[in-house]
Amino acid sequence: MDSDSLDWIWGDFNNSPNLAELIEEVEDDNNVLFDSNDDDKSDSSSESSFNNDCSLLIGDKRTALELNEIVNDINNQYDKTLSELDSTTDGELEDDNHKHVDLLYSDALEAVKTNLSDVELEWSNTLYEYTMNEKNVPESYTKTTSIEKLIILNANNFVEQFKIKYPNRRQLVLVLLNECGVQKCVCTTIKPSRLVYPNLRDLISYSEFVAKHITYIKLEDPVAVPNKIMSPTTTIEMQTANCFEIAILLVSFLIGCECNAFVVYGYATEIMCNNDLKKVKIDLEEYDPKKSDSENISEDLDDANSLEPKNDLCSEYVKFLIEEKQNKTVVKDEVKEIDFNDSSDSLFGKRVHAWVLIIPLQIEDENINEIPYFIEPSTGERKEISDENYTGVEAVWNHRNYWVNLQSPDGGCTQYNFTLTNTKCWENFLPDKPQSLRGETLDLKHNENTTSKHLVMPNSWVNVLEVPRNKYHMLYPSGKKVVTYMNAIKEFYADYIMPDGLIEKTTFFSDFEYVNKTFVTEIYKHRIDKLISVETKYTYKENETVEYFRSGRDDFLKTHTFNGDCNNIKIKRFVTFYNLRLDSMAELNIDDNSFITIFNDRSDLLFCRKCIFQQIEKNDCQNLNVKRKPTSIVEKYLRDESKHKDRDIATISFNLEFNSIYVQYQYGEGQITQSSRLFQKPTMTRNEEFDTKSVIEDIVYPYEGHLNTHEAYIMLKDMIEAEKEALRNVSKLEDDIIKMIEIRCRERIVFKLEIDSLDWDRNHGIRKLLQNEKDKKLALSKRDKAKQIDNSLPYHVIIKRLFEQDKNALNVREKIIQNFKQYTKKQFIRTKKLFITKQFKLQSMVKALETDRFKEVELKNKTLLLCSLLKNELNVLALRMERYNETRIERYNNLASYLNSYPDFKTLSPLKLCFQI
């Protein structure tokens, strides 16, 4: 099956329209670093089959022929574009000019961004015209029923009476036009609905989803209510909304999950109305992503050596003040500093805004009186009614009724009484009272007894809200969302969008021009290496990087802190491990000439080992695999209560430089000095009898006595064996550190993500495609076994195999570098080719929609959904190309640094590292 044709998309379109095909299509080469030449042939063959049989999607041969005619109209242009791309990249893979390579990447990215902007504009226009077309929407969107006409008549009468009674008040928002230009009551625009995705189940998850999924646009006139409001279905389709539309959408979801939610029409500050977070400052000291994100992913293991909690010295009055302060704070609020300068905004108090009000429901048999609170739909954050960003409320409504605020607008929202049944504070549009306002559970159905007595709000004219799986997995409108703060920039990505699993990146700056970076935190997900997040602190001397991992690695790595070049074993490094290692190692502190190891719960009571190495002259080439010679080893032990204190060893110091062993024993009760023994090891050149003067004893406890000759000889022999064992442990530890550094170097160069075997959306429907790809790669590997490099092996194994073919170290190193450059460029160019293919496919489908050749509405909707899928794939490919360009120099530097530190290449001049501007 052709992996890049529309056949496999359309063939599985009805079952699972998702991004799994695209993910697997781009990521199938991530496990192979060095591609063979035959891969280009396979890619070109897949790209050549652009002309597809559209009958797989359409089902009608006549309509499929018409669609194929449209596809053929632009097929020549497509072939011409790909041929130009091949001609510009075939001869550039062997070029070592970094400036020329940078120009290749930058030009390709600019071209892709330009094409993507054109596609965005064309797609948005087509989608808007298609959505506004009366032929493609249900009848309820274009017509009004008799009950709706009666409600609109009463609403207009209510508005006129309100204007007469309150002439100085702003006109009410009760009846507005929908996207088809038909008058609808705003209450009937709310459609209580629930989505079928397991992650969406409560108020918080729906609020965050709407804020991420919908792009917020400010009102054209900041002091006026818009004349037209889109329905929630159109908002989901367009993924853009103003404050009223996004509030209606969120309330529809919240009522669907049984929350007592209302749309609020009122006034807010400029920051809130424009969603301008550039005036918001994030406090770096309180920003700790690993506490909120990594704790949900990582497994918290008990620390055996953790200190017992101290006595609580806090007074009851201080506790009362702390609890009172916590009750007044916002649950989730990233705003740390806001400039509330009213004089700077000439429209303060007049800017129209819409948000969400939550009035908690009373639980039966429980006397719980929770205060109401707000939710800002544009950010998904909870706000208290005392928030100064909200300056006043005109009215609130849900799917059952409409209430006008009769309270004084001065003084903000803190003074308001949100008991909607209080007729002195609120004027209701309809006379009936919803069940939710009488203190009972929320009722989403009509009350038949009430409808016979009073006029009730009709059912919503909006269709049930649905979000296709492909849009849900994209999460953000284009797979990416950027939020700019006063001192930081946050970037959000959907799962599996970025090739390295990046889902969130926050960059802090020291200036308002966003030039000088001070701190960067990156959060990852679905990494095979179990990487959770990376924090980088930028200083004048050298950068400090901290990596966090969840449990499950073979080396049980938990955190990894280092300064500067990670591939240099002599740099300052601090490593922590999960409590699952057989050697019980918990911490490792590495300096330029020493190792300090901390252990937990060892049977021999060893808790610390320090090793000092011999100083090596500094040179440009840091040999990674060259071990250093230790000069001294110090081991410290915990107290063993079963032994006498003069027989219980506390510290053993192996001085390899002076050929001596110094043993210190534990402190006794009430003593300030330790007993000790100094052993002078005999030389290997002389074969003499044991010298009693080689043991110097300093015994504090007089009744213990000194060692006799035999005991001193036996103990010296034991200490020599302990020294050999310590040297073996230090050598093994150094091997483990070198292996860990090598593995981390490789994990930074090659991106690998894991997909859960139970993830139906990303595994179902593509197994046949994956099997075909595996069969193709297996055939290529058998045919080109002599040429192809098995890159799943560690680097030192690959280098060893290359040396078997060629003894010249320079040729081996050049081959590795050239293969890496070819792979990175092929990866980038292959993604660009795939982008061009998807672009032409989308343009062909859009042209088919514009020609109006499809007569059936269901067929049009099906084609529109396919176009939406292709549009999401274009956004993903563009983001991947940006990430490849951002990380290519870092990946090259990691490889070059590793090769410079490899012993077999130490005779060669070190490779120069690239610096990205």
PDB file of C-alpha atoms in Angstrom, residues 379-597:
ATOM      1  CA  THR A 379      -7.749  31.231  29.869  1.00  0.00           C
ATOM      2  CA  GLY A 380      -9.770  28.543  31.656  1.00  0.00           C
ATOM      3  CA  GLU A 381      -8.796  29.963  35.052  1.00  0.00           C
ATOM      4  CA  ARG A 382     -10.998  30.294  38.097  1.00  0.00           C
ATOM      5  CA  LYS A 383     -11.514  33.860  39.333  1.00  0.00           C
ATOM      6  CA  GLU A 384     -13.112  34.978  42.553  1.00  0.00           C
ATOM      7  CA  ILE A 385     -15.947  37.498  42.481  1.00  0.00           C
ATOM      8  CA  SER A 386     -13.596  39.949  44.197  1.00  0.00           C
ATOM      9  CA  ASP A 387     -11.263  39.957  41.183  1.00  0.00           C
ATOM     10  CA  GLU A 388     -10.549  43.551  40.161  1.00  0.00           C
ATOM     11  CA  ASN A 389     -10.472  42.617  36.481  1.00  0.00           C
ATOM     12  CA  TYR A 390     -14.283  42.395  36.452  1.00  0.00           C
ATOM     13  CA  THR A 391     -15.814  45.824  37.017  1.00  0.00           C
ATOM     14  CA  GLY A 392     -19.556  45.192  36.657  1.00  0.00           C
ATOM     15  CA  VAL A 393     -22.389  42.850  35.619  1.00  0.00           C
ATOM     16  CA  GLU A 394     -25.388  43.738  33.454  1.00  0.00           C
ATOM     17  CA  ALA A 395     -27.132  40.377  33.152  1.00  0.00           C
ATOM     18  CA  VAL A 396     -26.664  36.606  33.362  1.00  0.00           C
ATOM     19  CA  TRP A 397     -28.453  33.776  31.581  1.00  0.00           C
ATOM     20  CA  ASN A 398     -28.495  30.035  31.091  1.00  0.00           C
ATOM     21  CA  HIS A 399     -30.528  27.706  28.867  1.00  0.00           C
ATOM     22  CA  ARG A 400     -33.689  28.276  30.942  1.00  0.00           C
ATOM     23  CA  ASN A 401     -33.950  31.964  31.848  1.00  0.00           C
ATOM     24  CA  TYR A 402     -32.423  35.425  31.730  1.00  0.00           C
ATOM     25  CA  TRP A 403     -31.743  37.657  34.780  1.00  0.00           C
ATOM     26  CA  VAL A 404     -30.987  41.388  34.760  1.00  0.00           C
ATOM     27  CA  ASN A 405     -28.829  42.835  37.524  1.00  0.00           C
ATOM     28  CA  LEU A 406     -30.688  45.573  39.459  1.00  0.00           C
ATOM     29  CA  GLN A 407     -27.828  46.303  41.864  1.00  0.00           C
ATOM     30  CA  SER A 408     -25.606  49.363  41.706  1.00  0.00           C
ATOM     31  CA  PRO A 409     -22.783  48.983  39.175  1.00  0.00           C
ATOM     32  CA  ASP A 410     -20.351  50.980  41.356  1.00  0.00           C
ATOM     33  CA  GLY A 411     -17.902  49.125  43.540  1.00  0.00           C
ATOM     34  CA  GLY A 412     -17.165  46.076  41.383  1.00  0.00           C
ATOM     35  CA  CYS A 413     -18.587  42.569  41.630  1.00  0.00           C
ATOM     36  CA  THR A 414     -17.745  42.025  45.307  1.00  0.00           C
ATOM     37  CA  GLN A 415     -20.869  43.863  46.457  1.00  0.00           C
ATOM     38  CA  TYR A 416     -23.278  41.805  44.327  1.00  0.00           C
ATOM     39  CA  ASN A 417     -25.715  39.337  45.786  1.00  0.00           C
ATOM     40  CA  PHE A 418     -25.793  36.384  43.361  1.00  0.00           C
ATOM     41  CA  THR A 419     -28.987  34.875  44.742  1.00  0.00           C
ATOM     42  CA  LEU A 420     -30.937  35.042  41.485  1.00  0.00           C
ATOM     43  CA  THR A 421     -34.259  34.358  43.231  1.00  0.00           C
ATOM     44  CA  ASN A 422     -33.944  37.667  45.078  1.00  0.00           C
ATOM     45  CA  THR A 423     -36.265  39.948  43.089  1.00  0.00           C
ATOM     46  CA  LYS A 424     -34.784  43.067  44.687  1.00  0.00           C
ATOM     47  CA  CYS A 425     -31.401  42.271  43.147  1.00  0.00           C
ATOM     48  CA  TRP A 426     -32.341  40.466  39.928  1.00  0.00           C
ATOM     49  CA  GLU A 427     -35.155  40.869  37.410  1.00  0.00           C
ATOM     50  CA  ASN A 428     -35.944  37.609  35.610  1.00  0.00           C
ATOM     51  CA  PHE A 429     -37.242  37.430  32.041  1.00  0.00           C
ATOM     52  CA  LEU A 430     -39.477  34.369  32.437  1.00  0.00           C
ATOM     53  CA  PRO A 431     -41.630  33.897  35.536  1.00  0.00           C
ATOM     54  CA  ASP A 432     -40.794  30.247  36.148  1.00  0.00           C
ATOM     55  CA  LYS A 433     -37.989  29.242  38.512  1.00  0.00           C
ATOM     56  CA  PRO A 434     -35.471  26.578  37.474  1.00  0.00           C
ATOM     57  CA  GLN A 435     -34.921  23.671  39.799  1.00  0.00           C
ATOM     58  CA  SER A 436     -31.268  24.690  40.265  1.00  0.00           C
ATOM     59  CA  LEU A 437     -32.242  27.997  41.899  1.00  0.00           C
ATOM     60  CA  ARG A 438     -34.421  26.299  44.524  1.00  0.00           C
ATOM     61  CA  GLY A 439     -31.436  24.532  46.053  1.00  0.00           C
ATOM     62  CA  GLU A 440     -31.961  21.136  44.401  1.00  0.00           C
ATOM     63  CA  THR A 441     -30.110  19.253  41.709  1.00  0.00           C
ATOM     64  CA  LEU A 442     -29.769  20.672  38.234  1.00  0.00           C
ATOM     65  CA  ASP A 443     -32.602  19.597  35.917  1.00  0.00           C
ATOM     66  CA  LEU A 444     -31.898  19.649  32.199  1.00  0.00           C
ATOM     67  CA  LYS A 445     -35.432  18.632  31.175  1.00  0.00           C
ATOM     68  CA  HIS A 446     -38.689  20.527  30.881  1.00  0.00           C
ATOM     69  CA  ASN A 447     -41.198  20.425  33.677  1.00  0.00           C
ATOM     70  CA  GLU A 448     -44.531  19.501  32.134  1.00  0.00           C
ATOM     71  CA  ASN A 449     -46.571  20.917  34.999  1.00  0.00           C
ATOM     72  CA  THR A 450     -44.776  24.258  34.737  1.00  0.00           C
ATOM     73  CA  THR A 451     -45.123  24.546  30.973  1.00  0.00           C
ATOM     74  CA  SER A 452     -48.880  24.471  31.279  1.00  0.00           C
ATOM     75  CA  LYS A 453     -48.892  27.504  33.569  1.00  0.00           C
ATOM     76  CA  HIS A 454     -46.050  29.714  32.378  1.00  0.00           C
ATOM     77  CA  LEU A 455     -44.110  30.429  29.253  1.00  0.00           C
ATOM     78  CA  VAL A 456     -40.859  28.458  29.309  1.00  0.00           C
ATOM     79  CA  MET A 457     -37.705  28.693  27.234  1.00  0.00           C
ATOM     80  CA  PRO A 458     -37.850  26.382  24.201  1.00  0.00           C
ATOM     81  CA  ASN A 459     -35.232  23.780  23.445  1.00  0.00           C
ATOM     82  CA  SER A 460     -32.019  24.941  21.875  1.00  0.00           C
ATOM     83  CA  TRP A 461     -31.943  25.260  18.097  1.00  0.00           C
ATOM     84  CA  VAL A 462     -28.268  24.228  18.061  1.00  0.00           C
ATOM     85  CA  ASN A 463     -27.157  20.727  17.125  1.00  0.00           C
ATOM     86  CA  VAL A 464     -25.462  18.515  19.703  1.00  0.00           C
ATOM     87  CA  LEU A 465     -21.858  19.671  20.157  1.00  0.00           C
ATOM     88  CA  GLU A 466     -19.258  17.269  18.827  1.00  0.00           C
ATOM     89  CA  VAL A 467     -15.498  17.549  18.400  1.00  0.00           C
ATOM     90  CA  PRO A 468     -13.926  15.149  15.864  1.00  0.00           C
ATOM     91  CA  ARG A 469     -11.050  13.044  17.112  1.00  0.00           C
ATOM     92  CA  ASN A 470      -8.537  14.640  14.769  1.00  0.00           C
ATOM     93  CA  LYS A 471      -9.324  18.097  16.174  1.00  0.00           C
ATOM     94  CA  TYR A 472      -9.393  16.809  19.729  1.00  0.00           C
ATOM     95  CA  HIS A 473      -5.925  15.290  19.399  1.00  0.00           C
ATOM     96  CA  MET A 474      -4.609  18.526  17.874  1.00  0.00           C
ATOM     97  CA  LEU A 475      -5.956  20.265  21.027  1.00  0.00           C
ATOM     98  CA  TYR A 476      -4.840  23.697  19.818  1.00  0.00           C
ATOM     99  CA  PRO A 477      -6.159  25.238  16.579  1.00  0.00           C
ATOM    100  CA  SER A 478      -2.832  24.677  14.752  1.00  0.00           C
ATOM    101  CA  GLY A 479      -1.265  22.211  17.168  1.00  0.00           C
ATOM    102  CA  LYS A 480       0.595  25.060  18.881  1.00  0.00           C
ATOM    103  CA  LYS A 481      -0.273  27.950  21.150  1.00  0.00           C
ATOM    104  CA  VAL A 482       2.029  30.807  22.183  1.00  0.00           C
ATOM    105  CA  VAL A 483       1.235  33.018  25.196  1.00  0.00           C
ATOM    106  CA  THR A 484       3.357  36.114  25.750  1.00  0.00           C
ATOM    107  CA  TYR A 485       3.753  37.504  29.261  1.00  0.00           C
ATOM    108  CA  MET A 486       5.626  40.527  30.524  1.00  0.00           C
ATOM    109  CA  ASN A 487       8.792  38.583  31.291  1.00  0.00           C
ATOM    110  CA  ALA A 488       8.253  35.209  29.635  1.00  0.00           C
ATOM    111  CA  ILE A 489       6.940  33.380  26.578  1.00  0.00           C
ATOM    112  CA  LYS A 490       5.029  30.121  26.930  1.00  0.00           C
ATOM    113  CA  GLU A 491       4.688  27.644  24.072  1.00  0.00           C
ATOM    114  CA  PHE A 492       2.165  24.816  24.224  1.00  0.00           C
ATOM    115  CA  TYR A 493       2.053  21.788  21.890  1.00  0.00           C
ATOM    116  CA  ALA A 494      -0.336  18.877  21.584  1.00  0.00           C
ATOM    117  CA  ASP A 495       0.793  15.331  22.317  1.00  0.00           C
ATOM    118  CA  TYR A 496       2.861  13.617  19.621  1.00  0.00           C
ATOM    119  CA  ILE A 497       3.049  16.834  17.567  1.00  0.00           C
ATOM    120  CA  MET A 498       6.698  17.649  18.220  1.00  0.00           C
ATOM    121  CA  PRO A 499       9.183  14.924  17.211  1.00  0.00           C
ATOM    122  CA  ASP A 500      10.937  15.020  20.605  1.00  0.00           C
ATOM    123  CA  GLY A 501       7.726  14.898  22.666  1.00  0.00           C
ATOM    124  CA  LEU A 502       7.818  18.560  23.760  1.00  0.00           C
ATOM    125  CA  ILE A 503       4.425  19.695  25.089  1.00  0.00           C
ATOM    126  CA  GLU A 504       5.297  22.906  26.921  1.00  0.00           C
ATOM    127  CA  LYS A 505       8.188  25.369  26.889  1.00  0.00           C
ATOM    128  CA  THR A 506       8.538  28.469  29.050  1.00  0.00           C
ATOM    129  CA  THR A 507      11.310  30.977  28.409  1.00  0.00           C
ATOM    130  CA  PHE A 508      12.011  33.732  30.926  1.00  0.00           C
ATOM    131  CA  PHE A 509      13.754  36.929  29.855  1.00  0.00           C
ATOM    132  CA  SER A 510      15.503  39.698  31.728  1.00  0.00           C
ATOM    133  CA  ASP A 511      14.328  42.413  29.330  1.00  0.00           C
ATOM    134  CA  PHE A 512      11.019  43.405  27.781  1.00  0.00           C
ATOM    135  CA  GLU A 513      12.380  42.888  24.242  1.00  0.00           C
ATOM    136  CA  TYR A 514      12.594  39.107  24.854  1.00  0.00           C
ATOM    137  CA  VAL A 515      16.268  38.891  23.902  1.00  0.00           C
ATOM    138  CA  ASN A 516      18.288  37.878  26.979  1.00  0.00           C
ATOM    139  CA  LYS A 517      17.139  34.507  28.269  1.00  0.00           C
ATOM    140  CA  THR A 518      17.545  33.813  31.979  1.00  0.00           C
ATOM    141  CA  PHE A 519      15.691  30.551  32.499  1.00  0.00           C
ATOM    142  CA  VAL A 520      14.069  27.967  30.207  1.00  0.00           C
ATOM    143  CA  THR A 521      11.933  25.030  31.249  1.00  0.00           C
ATOM    144  CA  GLU A 522      10.768  22.350  28.823  1.00  0.00           C
ATOM    145  CA  ILE A 523       8.175  19.682  29.649  1.00  0.00           C
ATOM    146  CA  TYR A 524       8.127  16.435  27.678  1.00  0.00           C
ATOM    147  CA  LYS A 525       5.726  13.548  27.364  1.00  0.00           C
ATOM    148  CA  HIS A 526       5.746  10.046  25.869  1.00  0.00           C
ATOM    149  CA  ARG A 527       9.562   9.877  25.814  1.00  0.00           C
ATOM    150  CA  ILE A 528      11.145   6.442  25.675  1.00  0.00           C
ATOM    151  CA  ASP A 529      14.018   7.737  27.802  1.00  0.00           C
ATOM    152  CA  LYS A 530      11.428   8.692  30.506  1.00  0.00           C
ATOM    153  CA  LEU A 531      12.392  12.374  30.301  1.00  0.00           C
ATOM    154  CA  ILE A 532       9.844  14.598  32.057  1.00  0.00           C
ATOM    155  CA  SER A 533      11.295  18.091  31.947  1.00  0.00           C
ATOM    156  CA  VAL A 534      14.517  20.036  31.391  1.00  0.00           C
ATOM    157  CA  GLU A 535      15.384  23.263  33.177  1.00  0.00           C
ATOM    158  CA  THR A 536      18.206  25.472  31.928  1.00  0.00           C
ATOM    159  CA  LYS A 537      19.539  28.455  33.842  1.00  0.00           C
ATOM    160  CA  TYR A 538      21.569  30.914  31.776  1.00  0.00           C
ATOM    161  CA  THR A 539      24.497  32.703  33.439  1.00  0.00           C
ATOM    162  CA  TYR A 540      27.495  34.654  32.238  1.00  0.00           C
ATOM    163  CA  LYS A 541      29.974  31.849  32.912  1.00  0.00           C
ATOM    164  CA  GLU A 542      28.200  28.633  31.950  1.00  0.00           C
ATOM    165  CA  ASN A 543      24.665  27.317  31.736  1.00  0.00           C
ATOM    166  CA  GLU A 544      23.240  24.989  34.367  1.00  0.00           C
ATOM    167  CA  THR A 545      20.885  22.263  33.130  1.00  0.00           C
ATOM    168  CA  VAL A 546      18.663  19.990  35.215  1.00  0.00           C
ATOM    169  CA  GLU A 547      16.936  16.957  33.688  1.00  0.00           C
ATOM    170  CA  TYR A 548      14.053  15.163  35.423  1.00  0.00           C
ATOM    171  CA  PHE A 549      13.079  11.561  34.658  1.00  0.00           C
ATOM    172  CA  ARG A 550      10.258   9.309  35.750  1.00  0.00           C
ATOM    173  CA  SER A 551      10.991   5.828  37.026  1.00  0.00           C
ATOM    174  CA  GLY A 552      11.481   2.982  34.596  1.00  0.00           C
ATOM    175  CA  ARG A 553      14.956   3.629  33.168  1.00  0.00           C
ATOM    176  CA  ASP A 554      17.557   0.881  33.209  1.00  0.00           C
ATOM    177  CA  ASP A 555      19.962   3.139  35.112  1.00  0.00           C
ATOM    178  CA  PHE A 556      17.193   4.292  37.526  1.00  0.00           C
ATOM    179  CA  LEU A 557      18.081   7.909  36.822  1.00  0.00           C
ATOM    180  CA  LYS A 558      15.855  10.445  38.598  1.00  0.00           C
ATOM    181  CA  THR A 559      17.529  13.861  38.158  1.00  0.00           C
ATOM    182  CA  HIS A 560      20.640  14.915  36.279  1.00  0.00           C
ATOM    183  CA  THR A 561      22.231  18.321  36.904  1.00  0.00           C
ATOM    184  CA  PHE A 562      25.282  19.490  34.967  1.00  0.00           C
ATOM    185  CA  ASN A 563      27.054  22.660  33.894  1.00  0.00           C
ATOM    186  CA  GLY A 564      28.195  23.330  30.348  1.00  0.00           C
ATOM    187  CA  ASP A 565      28.979  20.373  28.077  1.00  0.00           C
ATOM    188  CA  CYS A 566      27.115  17.260  29.166  1.00  0.00           C
ATOM    189  CA  ASN A 567      29.507  14.917  27.291  1.00  0.00           C
ATOM    190  CA  ASN A 568      32.546  15.887  29.391  1.00  0.00           C
ATOM    191  CA  ILE A 569      32.969  13.567  32.368  1.00  0.00           C
ATOM    192  CA  LYS A 570      35.088  16.113  34.259  1.00  0.00           C
ATOM    193  CA  ILE A 571      32.424  18.797  34.507  1.00  0.00           C
ATOM    194  CA  LYS A 572      30.475  19.459  37.685  1.00  0.00           C
ATOM    195  CA  ARG A 573      27.536  17.058  37.816  1.00  0.00           C
ATOM    196  CA  PHE A 574      24.904  15.998  40.351  1.00  0.00           C
ATOM    197  CA  VAL A 575      22.827  12.855  39.803  1.00  0.00           C
ATOM    198  CA  THR A 576      20.044  11.300  41.881  1.00  0.00           C
ATOM    199  CA  PHE A 577      18.542   7.843  41.483  1.00  0.00           C
ATOM    200  CA  TYR A 578      15.313   6.072  42.399  1.00  0.00           C
ATOM    201  CA  ASN A 579      15.505   3.641  45.342  1.00  0.00           C
ATOM    202  CA  LEU A 580      15.547   0.591  43.085  1.00  0.00           C
ATOM    203  CA  ARG A 581      19.253   0.134  42.396  1.00  0.00           C
ATOM    204  CA  LEU A 582      20.922  -3.044  43.634  1.00  0.00           C
ATOM    205  CA  ASP A 583      23.894  -1.052  44.946  1.00  0.00           C
ATOM    206  CA  SER A 584      21.487   1.298  46.853  1.00  0.00           C
ATOM    207  CA  MET A 585      23.133   4.374  45.334  1.00  0.00           C
ATOM    208  CA  ALA A 586      20.911   7.429  45.900  1.00  0.00           C
ATOM    209  CA  GLU A 587      23.066  10.445  44.943  1.00  0.00           C
ATOM    210  CA  LEU A 588      26.208  11.065  42.959  1.00  0.00           C
ATOM    211  CA  ASN A 589      28.160  14.317  43.060  1.00  0.00           C
ATOM    212  CA  ILE A 590      30.833  14.624  40.367  1.00  0.00           C
ATOM    213  CA  ASP A 591      33.502  17.320  40.296  1.00  0.00           C
ATOM    214  CA  ASP A 592      36.469  17.902  38.023  1.00  0.00           C
ATOM    215  CA  ASN A 593      38.651  15.504  40.081  1.00  0.00           C
ATOM    216  CA  SER A 594      36.329  13.675  42.519  1.00  0.00           C
ATOM    217  CA  PHE A 595      33.277  11.458  42.949  1.00  0.00           C
ATOM    218  CA  ILE A 596      31.031  11.614  46.048  1.00  0.00           C
ATOM    219  CA  THR A 597      28.480   8.813  46.290  1.00  0.00           C
TER     220      THR A 597
END
